[in-house]
CSV table of C-alpha atoms in Angstrom, one decimal:
chain,number,residue,atom,x,y,z
A,25,UNK,CA,26.9,4.3,-9.8
A,26,UNK,CA,23.7,2.6,-10.5
A,27,UNK,CA,20.8,4.5,-12.1
A,28,UNK,CA,17.1,3.9,-12.2
A,29,UNK,CA,15.7,1.8,-15.1
A,30,UNK,CA,13.5,4.7,-16.3
A,31,UNK,CA,15.6,7.8,-15.7
A,32,UNK,CA,19.1,8.7,-17.0
A,33,UNK,CA,19.8,10.3,-13.7
A,34,UNK,CA,20.7,8.6,-10.4
A,35,UNK,CA,17.7,8.1,-8.1
A,36,UNK,CA,17.9,6.1,-4.9
A,37,UNK,CA,20.4,3.6,-6.2
A,38,UNK,CA,24.1,3.8,-5.4
A,39,UNK,CA,27.2,1.5,-5.1
A,40,UNK,CA,29.8,1.4,-2.4
A,41,UNK,CA,32.9,3.6,-2.8
A,42,UNK,CA,34.9,3.0,0.4
A,43,UNK,CA,33.7,0.5,3.0
A,44,UNK,CA,35.2,-1.5,5.7
A,45,UNK,CA,36.3,-5.1,5.2
A,46,UNK,CA,33.3,-6.4,7.2
A,47,UNK,CA,30.9,-4.2,5.3
A,48,UNK,CA,32.4,-5.4,2.0
A,49,UNK,CA,31.9,-9.0,3.1
A,50,UNK,CA,28.3,-8.2,4.0
A,51,UNK,CA,27.7,-6.6,0.5
A,52,UNK,CA,29.3,-9.6,-1.2
A,53,UNK,CA,27.1,-12.0,0.8
A,54,UNK,CA,24.1,-9.8,0.0
A,55,UNK,CA,24.8,-9.9,-3.7
A,56,UNK,CA,25.4,-13.7,-3.6
A,57,UNK,CA,22.2,-14.5,-1.7
A,58,UNK,CA,19.8,-11.8,-2.9
A,59,UNK,CA,20.9,-11.3,-6.5
A,60,UNK,CA,21.5,-8.2,-8.6
A,61,UNK,CA,18.0,-6.6,-8.3
A,62,UNK,CA,18.6,-5.4,-4.7
A,63,UNK,CA,20.2,-2.0,-4.4
A,64,UNK,CA,21.6,-0.3,-1.4
A,65,UNK,CA,21.3,3.4,-0.5
A,66,UNK,CA,24.4,5.5,-0.6
A,67,UNK,CA,27.9,5.0,-2.1
A,68,UNK,CA,28.9,3.9,1.4
A,69,UNK,CA,26.0,1.8,2.5
A,70,UNK,CA,24.9,1.9,6.2
A,71,UNK,CA,24.8,-1.2,8.3
A,72,UNK,CA,21.9,-0.4,10.6
A,73,UNK,CA,21.3,-2.4,13.7
A,74,UNK,CA,18.8,-0.3,15.8
A,75,UNK,CA,16.2,2.5,15.6
A,76,UNK,CA,14.5,4.7,18.1
A,77,UNK,CA,12.2,7.6,17.4
A,78,UNK,CA,13.8,9.7,14.6
A,79,UNK,CA,17.2,8.1,15.1
A,80,UNK,CA,18.9,5.2,13.4
A,81,UNK,CA,22.1,3.5,14.7
A,82,UNK,CA,24.8,1.7,12.7
A,83,UNK,CA,26.9,-1.3,13.7
A,84,UNK,CA,29.6,1.0,15.0
A,85,UNK,CA,27.2,2.9,17.2
A,86,UNK,CA,27.0,6.0,15.1
A,87,UNK,CA,23.7,7.9,15.3
A,88,UNK,CA,21.9,9.2,12.1
A,89,UNK,CA,18.9,11.6,12.0
A,90,UNK,CA,16.3,9.9,9.8
A,91,UNK,CA,14.7,12.5,7.6
A,92,UNK,CA,13.5,10.1,5.0
A,93,UNK,CA,11.5,7.2,6.5
A,94,UNK,CA,7.7,7.5,6.4
A,95,UNK,CA,7.6,3.7,6.9
A,96,UNK,CA,8.3,4.3,10.6
A,97,UNK,CA,5.5,6.9,10.7
A,98,UNK,CA,5.2,7.4,14.4
A,99,UNK,CA,8.9,6.8,15.0
A,100,UNK,CA,11.2,3.8,14.9
A,101,UNK,CA,10.3,1.1,17.4
A,102,UNK,CA,7.6,3.1,19.1
A,103,UNK,CA,7.0,1.4,22.5
A,104,UNK,CA,3.2,1.5,22.2
A,105,UNK,CA,3.4,-0.2,18.8
A,106,UNK,CA,6.0,-2.7,19.9
A,107,UNK,CA,3.8,-3.6,23.0
A,108,UNK,CA,0.7,-4.0,20.8
A,109,UNK,CA,2.5,-6.2,18.3
A,110,UNK,CA,4.3,-8.5,20.8
A,111,UNK,CA,1.2,-8.8,23.0
A,112,UNK,CA,-1.1,-9.9,20.2
A,113,UNK,CA,1.6,-12.1,18.7
A,114,UNK,CA,1.8,-13.9,22.0
A,115,UNK,CA,-2.0,-14.4,22.0
A,116,UNK,CA,-3.2,-15.3,18.5
A,117,UNK,CA,-2.4,-14.6,14.9
A,118,UNK,CA,-4.6,-16.1,12.2
A,119,UNK,CA,-6.7,-14.9,9.3
A,120,UNK,CA,-10.0,-13.2,8.6
A,121,UNK,CA,-12.0,-16.3,7.8
A,122,UNK,CA,-12.3,-16.8,11.5
A,123,UNK,CA,-14.4,-14.4,13.6
A,124,UNK,CA,-12.3,-11.8,15.4
A,125,UNK,CA,-13.2,-8.7,17.3
A,126,UNK,CA,-9.9,-6.9,16.9
A,127,UNK,CA,-10.0,-6.7,13.1
A,128,UNK,CA,-13.5,-5.2,13.4
A,129,UNK,CA,-12.3,-2.8,16.1
A,130,UNK,CA,-9.5,-1.7,13.8
A,131,UNK,CA,-11.7,-1.4,10.7
A,132,UNK,CA,-14.1,0.7,12.7
A,133,UNK,CA,-11.3,3.0,14.0
A,134,UNK,CA,-9.7,3.3,10.5
A,135,UNK,CA,-13.0,4.1,8.8
A,136,UNK,CA,-13.6,6.8,11.4
A,137,UNK,CA,-10.8,8.7,9.9
A,138,UNK,CA,-12.1,8.9,6.3
A,139,UNK,CA,-15.2,10.6,4.8
A,140,UNK,CA,-18.5,8.8,5.6
A,141,UNK,CA,-19.1,7.8,2.0
A,142,UNK,CA,-16.2,5.3,2.3
A,143,UNK,CA,-17.8,2.5,4.2
A,144,UNK,CA,-15.7,-0.7,3.7
A,145,UNK,CA,-12.2,-1.6,4.7
A,146,UNK,CA,-10.3,-4.4,2.9
A,147,UNK,CA,-6.9,-5.3,4.3
A,148,UNK,CA,-3.6,-6.3,2.5
A,149,UNK,CA,0.0,-6.7,3.5
A,150,UNK,CA,1.5,-4.0,1.4
A,151,UNK,CA,0.7,-0.8,-0.4
A,152,UNK,CA,1.4,-2.6,-3.7
A,153,UNK,CA,-1.3,-5.1,-2.9
A,154,UNK,CA,-3.6,-2.3,-1.9
A,155,UNK,CA,-3.2,-0.5,-5.2
A,156,UNK,CA,-3.5,-3.8,-7.1
A,157,UNK,CA,-6.8,-4.6,-5.4
A,158,UNK,CA,-8.0,-1.0,-6.0
A,159,UNK,CA,-7.3,-1.4,-9.7
A,160,UNK,CA,-9.2,-4.7,-9.8
A,161,UNK,CA,-12.2,-3.1,-8.1
A,162,UNK,CA,-12.1,-0.1,-10.4
A,163,UNK,CA,-12.0,-2.1,-13.6
A,164,UNK,CA,-14.7,-4.4,-12.4
A,165,UNK,CA,-17.1,-1.7,-11.2
A,166,UNK,CA,-16.5,0.7,-14.2
A,167,UNK,CA,-16.3,-1.9,-16.9
A,168,UNK,CA,-13.3,-0.1,-18.2
A,169,UNK,CA,-9.6,-1.0,-18.4
A,170,UNK,CA,-7.7,2.3,-18.9
A,171,UNK,CA,-6.0,3.9,-15.9
A,172,UNK,CA,-4.6,7.4,-15.9
A,173,UNK,CA,-1.4,8.1,-14.0
A,174,UNK,CA,1.3,10.8,-13.9
A,175,UNK,CA,4.4,10.3,-16.0
A,176,UNK,CA,6.9,9.4,-13.3
A,177,UNK,CA,4.5,7.9,-10.8
A,178,UNK,CA,5.3,4.9,-8.6
A,179,UNK,CA,2.4,2.8,-7.4
A,180,UNK,CA,3.8,-0.6,-6.5
A,181,UNK,CA,5.7,-3.8,-7.4
A,182,UNK,CA,3.0,-6.3,-8.5
A,183,UNK,CA,2.5,-6.8,-12.3
A,184,UNK,CA,-0.5,-4.5,-12.4
A,185,UNK,CA,1.0,-1.8,-10.2
A,186,UNK,CA,4.5,-1.9,-11.8
A,187,UNK,CA,2.9,-1.3,-15.2
A,188,UNK,CA,1.4,1.8,-13.6
A,189,UNK,CA,4.7,2.9,-12.3
A,190,UNK,CA,6.7,4.7,-15.0
A,191,UNK,CA,9.3,5.6,-12.3
A,192,UNK,CA,10.1,1.8,-12.1
A,193,UNK,CA,9.5,0.5,-15.6
A,194,UNK,CA,9.8,3.6,-17.8
A,195,UNK,CA,7.2,5.0,-20.2
A,196,UNK,CA,7.5,2.0,-22.5
A,197,UNK,CA,6.6,-0.3,-19.7
A,198,UNK,CA,3.1,1.2,-19.4
A,199,UNK,CA,0.6,-0.8,-21.3
A,200,UNK,CA,-1.2,0.8,-24.3
A,201,UNK,CA,-4.6,0.9,-22.7
A,202,UNK,CA,-3.3,3.1,-19.9
A,203,UNK,CA,-2.4,6.8,-20.2
A,204,UNK,CA,0.3,9.0,-18.6
A,205,UNK,CA,-0.1,12.7,-18.1
A,206,UNK,CA,2.4,15.3,-17.1
A,207,UNK,CA,2.7,15.7,-13.3
A,208,UNK,CA,1.4,19.0,-12.0
A,209,UNK,CA,4.8,20.6,-11.7
A,210,UNK,CA,4.4,23.8,-9.9
A,211,UNK,CA,8.0,25.0,-10.6
A,212,UNK,CA,9.2,24.5,-14.1
A,213,UNK,CA,7.9,26.6,-17.0
A,214,UNK,CA,6.1,28.8,-14.5
A,215,UNK,CA,3.9,26.0,-13.3
A,216,UNK,CA,2.3,25.4,-16.7
A,217,UNK,CA,1.9,21.6,-16.1
A,218,UNK,CA,0.1,22.3,-12.9
A,219,UNK,CA,-2.2,24.8,-14.5
A,220,UNK,CA,-2.9,22.4,-17.4
A,221,UNK,CA,-3.3,19.2,-15.3
A,222,UNK,CA,-7.1,18.9,-15.5
A,223,UNK,CA,-7.0,19.6,-19.2
A,224,UNK,CA,-4.3,17.0,-19.7
A,225,UNK,CA,-6.5,14.4,-17.9
A,226,UNK,CA,-9.4,15.3,-20.1
A,227,UNK,CA,-7.2,14.9,-23.2
A,228,UNK,CA,-6.1,11.5,-22.0
A,229,UNK,CA,-9.7,10.4,-21.6
A,230,UNK,CA,-10.5,11.6,-25.1
A,231,UNK,CA,-7.5,9.7,-26.5
A,232,UNK,CA,-8.7,6.5,-24.8
A,233,UNK,CA,-12.1,6.9,-26.3
A,234,UNK,CA,-10.6,7.5,-29.7
A,235,UNK,CA,-8.8,4.1,-29.3
A,236,UNK,CA,-12.0,2.4,-28.0
A,237,UNK,CA,-10.6,2.2,-24.5
A,238,UNK,CA,-13.0,2.7,-21.7
A,239,UNK,CA,-11.6,4.7,-18.7
A,240,UNK,CA,-11.5,2.8,-15.4
A,241,UNK,CA,-9.7,5.2,-13.0
A,242,UNK,CA,-7.5,8.1,-12.2
A,243,UNK,CA,-4.8,6.8,-9.8
A,244,UNK,CA,-3.0,9.6,-8.0
A,245,UNK,CA,-0.5,10.0,-5.2
A,246,UNK,CA,-1.7,13.0,-3.3
A,247,UNK,CA,1.8,14.4,-2.9
A,248,UNK,CA,3.2,13.3,-6.4
A,249,UNK,CA,6.0,11.8,-4.4
A,250,UNK,CA,8.0,10.1,-7.2
A,251,UNK,CA,7.2,12.9,-9.7
A,252,UNK,CA,9.1,15.4,-7.6
A,253,UNK,CA,6.7,16.3,-4.8
A,254,UNK,CA,4.1,18.8,-5.8
A,255,UNK,CA,1.1,20.3,-4.2
A,256,UNK,CA,-1.0,21.8,-7.0
A,257,UNK,CA,-4.1,24.1,-6.9
A,258,UNK,CA,-7.1,22.3,-5.4
A,259,UNK,CA,-9.5,23.6,-8.1
A,260,UNK,CA,-7.4,21.9,-10.8
A,261,UNK,CA,-7.3,18.7,-8.9
A,262,UNK,CA,-11.1,18.6,-8.4
A,263,UNK,CA,-11.6,19.4,-12.1
A,264,UNK,CA,-9.4,16.4,-13.0
A,265,UNK,CA,-11.4,14.1,-10.7
A,266,UNK,CA,-14.7,15.4,-12.3
A,267,UNK,CA,-13.5,14.6,-15.8
A,268,UNK,CA,-12.8,11.0,-14.8
A,269,UNK,CA,-16.2,10.6,-13.1
A,270,UNK,CA,-18.1,12.0,-16.0
A,271,UNK,CA,-16.3,9.5,-18.2
A,272,UNK,CA,-17.5,6.6,-16.0
A,273,UNK,CA,-14.3,6.1,-14.2
A,274,UNK,CA,-13.5,6.3,-10.5
A,275,UNK,CA,-10.9,8.3,-8.5
A,276,UNK,CA,-8.3,6.3,-6.5
A,277,UNK,CA,-6.3,8.3,-3.9
A,278,UNK,CA,-2.9,6.6,-3.3
A,279,UNK,CA,-2.1,7.7,0.3
A,280,UNK,CA,0.8,5.3,0.8
A,281,UNK,CA,3.3,8.2,1.1
A,282,UNK,CA,1.1,11.2,1.8
A,283,UNK,CA,-1.4,9.7,4.3
A,284,UNK,CA,-1.5,9.3,8.1
A,285,UNK,CA,-1.1,13.0,9.0
A,286,UNK,CA,2.1,13.6,7.1
A,287,UNK,CA,0.8,16.7,5.3
A,288,UNK,CA,-0.3,18.3,8.6
A,289,UNK,CA,-3.8,19.4,7.5
A,290,UNK,CA,-5.6,16.2,8.6
A,291,UNK,CA,-5.2,12.5,8.3
A,292,UNK,CA,-5.3,12.3,4.5
A,293,UNK,CA,-3.6,14.1,1.6
A,294,UNK,CA,-6.6,14.0,-0.7
A,295,UNK,CA,-8.5,16.2,1.7
A,296,UNK,CA,-6.2,19.1,0.9
A,297,UNK,CA,-7.8,19.2,-2.6
A,298,UNK,CA,-11.4,18.8,-1.4
A,299,UNK,CA,-11.7,15.6,-3.4
A,300,UNK,CA,-13.9,12.8,-2.3
A,301,UNK,CA,-12.2,9.7,-3.7
A,302,UNK,CA,-14.0,6.5,-4.5
A,303,UNK,CA,-11.1,4.4,-3.2
A,304,UNK,CA,-8.3,5.2,-0.8
A,305,UNK,CA,-5.2,3.0,-0.7
A,306,UNK,CA,-2.8,2.8,2.2
A,307,UNK,CA,0.5,1.1,3.1
A,308,UNK,CA,3.9,1.7,4.8
A,309,UNK,CA,3.0,4.2,7.5
A,310,UNK,CA,-0.2,2.2,8.4
A,311,UNK,CA,1.9,-0.2,10.5
A,312,UNK,CA,5.0,1.9,11.6
A,313,UNK,CA,7.2,-0.7,9.9
A,314,UNK,CA,5.0,-3.7,10.2
A,315,UNK,CA,3.9,-4.9,6.7
A,316,UNK,CA,0.4,-3.8,6.3
A,317,UNK,CA,-1.9,-2.1,3.8
A,318,UNK,CA,-5.5,-1.3,3.3
A,319,UNK,CA,-8.2,-0.4,0.7
A,320,UNK,CA,-11.0,1.9,1.8
A,321,UNK,CA,-13.9,1.9,-0.7
A,322,UNK,CA,-17.4,3.1,-1.4
A,323,UNK,CA,-19.6,0.1,-0.6
A,324,UNK,CA,-21.5,0.2,-3.9
A,325,UNK,CA,-18.2,-0.4,-5.8
A,326,UNK,CA,-17.6,-3.8,-4.1
A,327,UNK,CA,-21.2,-5.1,-3.9
A,328,UNK,CA,-20.8,-6.8,-7.4
A,329,UNK,CA,-17.1,-7.4,-7.0
A,330,UNK,CA,-17.6,-9.2,-3.7
A,331,UNK,CA,-20.3,-11.5,-4.9
A,332,UNK,CA,-18.7,-12.3,-8.3
A,333,UNK,CA,-15.0,-12.3,-7.3
A,334,UNK,CA,-14.6,-12.3,-3.6
A,335,UNK,CA,-11.4,-11.3,-1.8
A,336,UNK,CA,-9.2,-13.1,0.7
A,337,UNK,CA,-5.7,-12.4,1.8
A,338,UNK,CA,-4.2,-14.8,4.4
A,339,UNK,CA,-2.2,-12.3,6.3
A,340,UNK,CA,-4.1,-9.1,5.3
A,341,UNK,CA,-6.0,-8.1,8.4
A,342,UNK,CA,-4.5,-10.6,10.8
A,343,UNK,CA,-4.9,-9.9,14.5
A,344,UNK,CA,-1.3,-8.8,15.0
A,345,UNK,CA,-1.6,-6.3,12.1
A,346,UNK,CA,-4.9,-5.1,13.6
A,347,UNK,CA,-3.3,-4.5,17.0
A,348,UNK,CA,-0.4,-2.7,15.4
A,349,UNK,CA,-2.8,-0.5,13.2
A,350,UNK,CA,-4.9,0.4,16.3
A,351,UNK,CA,-1.7,1.4,18.2
A,352,UNK,CA,-0.5,3.6,15.3
A,353,UNK,CA,-3.8,5.5,15.1
A,354,UNK,CA,-3.8,5.9,18.9
A,355,UNK,CA,-0.3,7.3,18.9
A,356,UNK,CA,-1.0,9.7,16.1
A,357,UNK,CA,-4.0,11.0,18.0
A,358,UNK,CA,-2.6,10.8,21.5
A,359,UNK,CA,0.7,12.4,20.7
A,360,UNK,CA,-0.7,15.1,18.5
A,361,UNK,CA,1.4,14.1,15.5
A,362,UNK,CA,-0.8,15.7,12.9
A,363,UNK,CA,-0.4,19.0,14.7
A,364,UNK,CA,3.3,18.4,15.0
A,365,UNK,CA,3.6,17.7,11.3
A,366,UNK,CA,1.8,21.0,10.7
A,367,UNK,CA,3.8,23.1,13.2
A,368,UNK,CA,7.3,21.6,12.8
A,369,UNK,CA,6.7,21.3,9.1
A,370,UNK,CA,6.1,25.0,8.8
A,371,UNK,CA,9.2,25.7,10.8
A,372,UNK,CA,11.3,23.4,8.7
A,373,UNK,CA,10.0,25.0,5.6
A,374,UNK,CA,11.2,28.4,6.9
A,375,UNK,CA,14.6,27.0,7.6
A,376,UNK,CA,14.8,25.4,4.1
A,377,UNK,CA,13.8,28.7,2.5
A,378,UNK,CA,16.5,30.4,4.4
A,379,UNK,CA,19.0,27.9,3.0
A,380,UNK,CA,17.6,28.6,-0.4
A,381,UNK,CA,18.2,32.3,0.1
A,382,UNK,CA,21.9,31.5,0.8
A,383,UNK,CA,22.5,28.8,-1.8
A,384,UNK,CA,21.9,29.7,-5.4
A,385,UNK,CA,21.5,26.1,-6.6
A,386,UNK,CA,18.3,25.7,-4.7
A,387,UNK,CA,15.7,26.5,-7.2
A,388,UNK,CA,12.5,25.7,-5.3
A,389,UNK,CA,11.3,24.5,-1.9
A,390,UNK,CA,8.0,22.7,-1.9
A,391,UNK,CA,6.4,21.4,1.3
A,392,UNK,CA,3.2,20.5,3.1
A,393,UNK,CA,3.4,19.3,6.7
A,394,UNK,CA,6.4,17.1,7.0
A,395,UNK,CA,6.9,16.4,3.3
A,396,UNK,CA,9.5,18.4,1.5
A,397,UNK,CA,10.9,18.6,-2.1
A,398,UNK,CA,14.0,20.8,-2.5
A,399,UNK,CA,14.7,21.2,-6.2
A,400,UNK,CA,18.3,21.8,-7.2
A,401,UNK,CA,19.1,23.6,-10.5
A,402,UNK,CA,22.3,24.1,-12.5
A,403,UNK,CA,21.7,26.7,-15.2
A,404,UNK,CA,19.5,24.4,-17.4
A,405,UNK,CA,22.0,21.4,-17.2
A,406,UNK,CA,19.8,18.6,-15.9
A,407,UNK,CA,22.7,16.1,-15.7
A,408,UNK,CA,24.8,18.5,-13.6
A,409,UNK,CA,21.8,19.2,-11.3
A,410,UNK,CA,21.3,15.4,-10.8
A,411,UNK,CA,25.0,15.0,-10.1
A,412,UNK,CA,24.8,17.8,-7.5
A,413,UNK,CA,21.7,16.3,-5.9
A,414,UNK,CA,23.4,12.9,-5.6
A,415,UNK,CA,26.4,14.5,-4.1
A,416,UNK,CA,24.3,16.5,-1.5
A,417,UNK,CA,22.5,13.3,-0.5
A,418,UNK,CA,25.9,11.6,0.0
A,419,UNK,CA,27.4,14.5,1.9
A,420,UNK,CA,24.5,14.6,4.3
A,421,UNK,CA,24.7,10.9,4.9
A,422,UNK,CA,28.4,11.4,5.8
A,423,UNK,CA,27.3,14.2,8.1
A,424,UNK,CA,24.8,12.1,9.9
A,425,UNK,CA,21.5,13.0,8.2
A,426,UNK,CA,19.6,10.6,5.9
A,427,UNK,CA,17.5,11.9,3.0
A,428,UNK,CA,17.1,10.8,-0.6
A,429,UNK,CA,16.2,12.1,-4.0
A,430,UNK,CA,13.3,11.8,-6.5
A,431,UNK,CA,11.9,13.2,-9.8
A,432,UNK,CA,12.4,12.2,-13.4
A,433,UNK,CA,15.6,14.3,-13.5
A,434,UNK,CA,16.9,13.0,-10.2
A,435,UNK,CA,17.4,16.6,-9.0
A,436,UNK,CA,14.8,16.9,-6.1
A,437,UNK,CA,15.9,16.2,-2.5
A,438,UNK,CA,13.2,14.1,-0.9
A,439,UNK,CA,12.8,14.8,2.8
A,440,UNK,CA,10.1,12.9,4.6
A,441,UNK,CA,11.0,12.3,8.3
A,442,UNK,CA,9.0,10.3,10.9
A,443,UNK,CA,6.1,12.3,12.4
A,444,UNK,CA,7.7,13.0,15.8
A,445,UNK,CA,10.3,15.1,14.1
A,446,UNK,CA,11.1,18.1,16.4
A,447,UNK,CA,12.3,21.6,15.9
A,448,UNK,CA,15.9,20.8,17.0
A,449,UNK,CA,15.8,17.9,14.4
A,450,UNK,CA,14.7,20.5,11.8
A,451,UNK,CA,17.6,22.7,12.7
A,452,UNK,CA,20.1,19.9,12.3
A,453,UNK,CA,18.6,19.0,9.0
A,454,UNK,CA,18.8,22.6,7.6
A,455,UNK,CA,22.4,23.1,9.0
A,456,UNK,CA,23.6,19.9,7.4
A,457,UNK,CA,22.0,20.7,4.1
A,458,UNK,CA,23.6,24.2,4.2
A,459,UNK,CA,27.0,22.6,4.8
A,460,UNK,CA,26.5,20.1,2.0
A,461,UNK,CA,25.5,22.8,-0.5
A,462,UNK,CA,28.3,25.0,0.5
A,463,UNK,CA,30.8,22.4,-0.7
A,464,UNK,CA,29.8,23.3,-4.3
């Protein structure tokens, strides 16, 4: 079994155990052509050929309930999104150095979903690019270099963002001018890390200053997705943001995983804390599977950056991406997907807590809208808890439901379905989880 580079426990990286001859040939071809860095989900990887709504279908026609993909935010292959993509692709696709109405229409619509102080939209092709650009803007506008992140965060795959992703590169991969702080864990040690979060951010700032490092930004995923999925107290989060601003830094809300209505209280996760970020980054769900990203920023932060540095991305903000982005926003609004995330999320949470009451190894259920972290415990044995978590993920895959895991100990079930997830889907998820846990 493969393990993550930065954690001793298996997280989202598995090898095949028993596969068909055709699947083995596909795996061997994959290894030959793509090399060793590409990893497949599950011991018995799935050969997917089709998606629709909350469902995925393999090459043999078997149907799987997707309870993991926020990439297909409004559902796999949503007809409205497919129509917008294909229609614009058949008309024109170029870049933003030519005049185009559709990119302005999209920018206007997207900016209409964020607080009024965020006045400019800058487009990328991925969330990694978005976070990379946000860091550049933050360092330029603040004059600082140091960025504060949580200790098992993931923010992207570029050089700059990978160095701010301990989940990918480990603590030793974070450069000396940045600082990591403990994630606001609301479960372990009676929630001490969550209680101390603002103080830990303040301490990180003081440590930077002691080393003559000027703070540039606090970069936070609003759901702490890789750290184990936490939703800490809003007051503590606002205090942390205040500490950074007083030190001359800015606040970047990474909404790649928590944005676009997933948390069920509105469009953006940062709003749950009453924070007004200086920059918001977006990716994955922005295009329902189409490669897109965006940076939404206070205008004053880019006035100097724009005149001195400039920004251009050949495919960031192309007309096809703009058409897709508009369609996604229209589907979220027209189909009431934020309300669905709130209502079905609450129902799913009830079902998962009922499973917790029956299954002693479930230590905690954390959720907000359609984002769930189910922490498994094993009497203080982290390795055993990680092994159980991996086994549960595998058992659910065999039973037709796809989830994954996260957290530095690899013991948190990560459940993050497409936004059209319905009550009967929630019931199937809970029943399948109950069966998987009962095997222990």
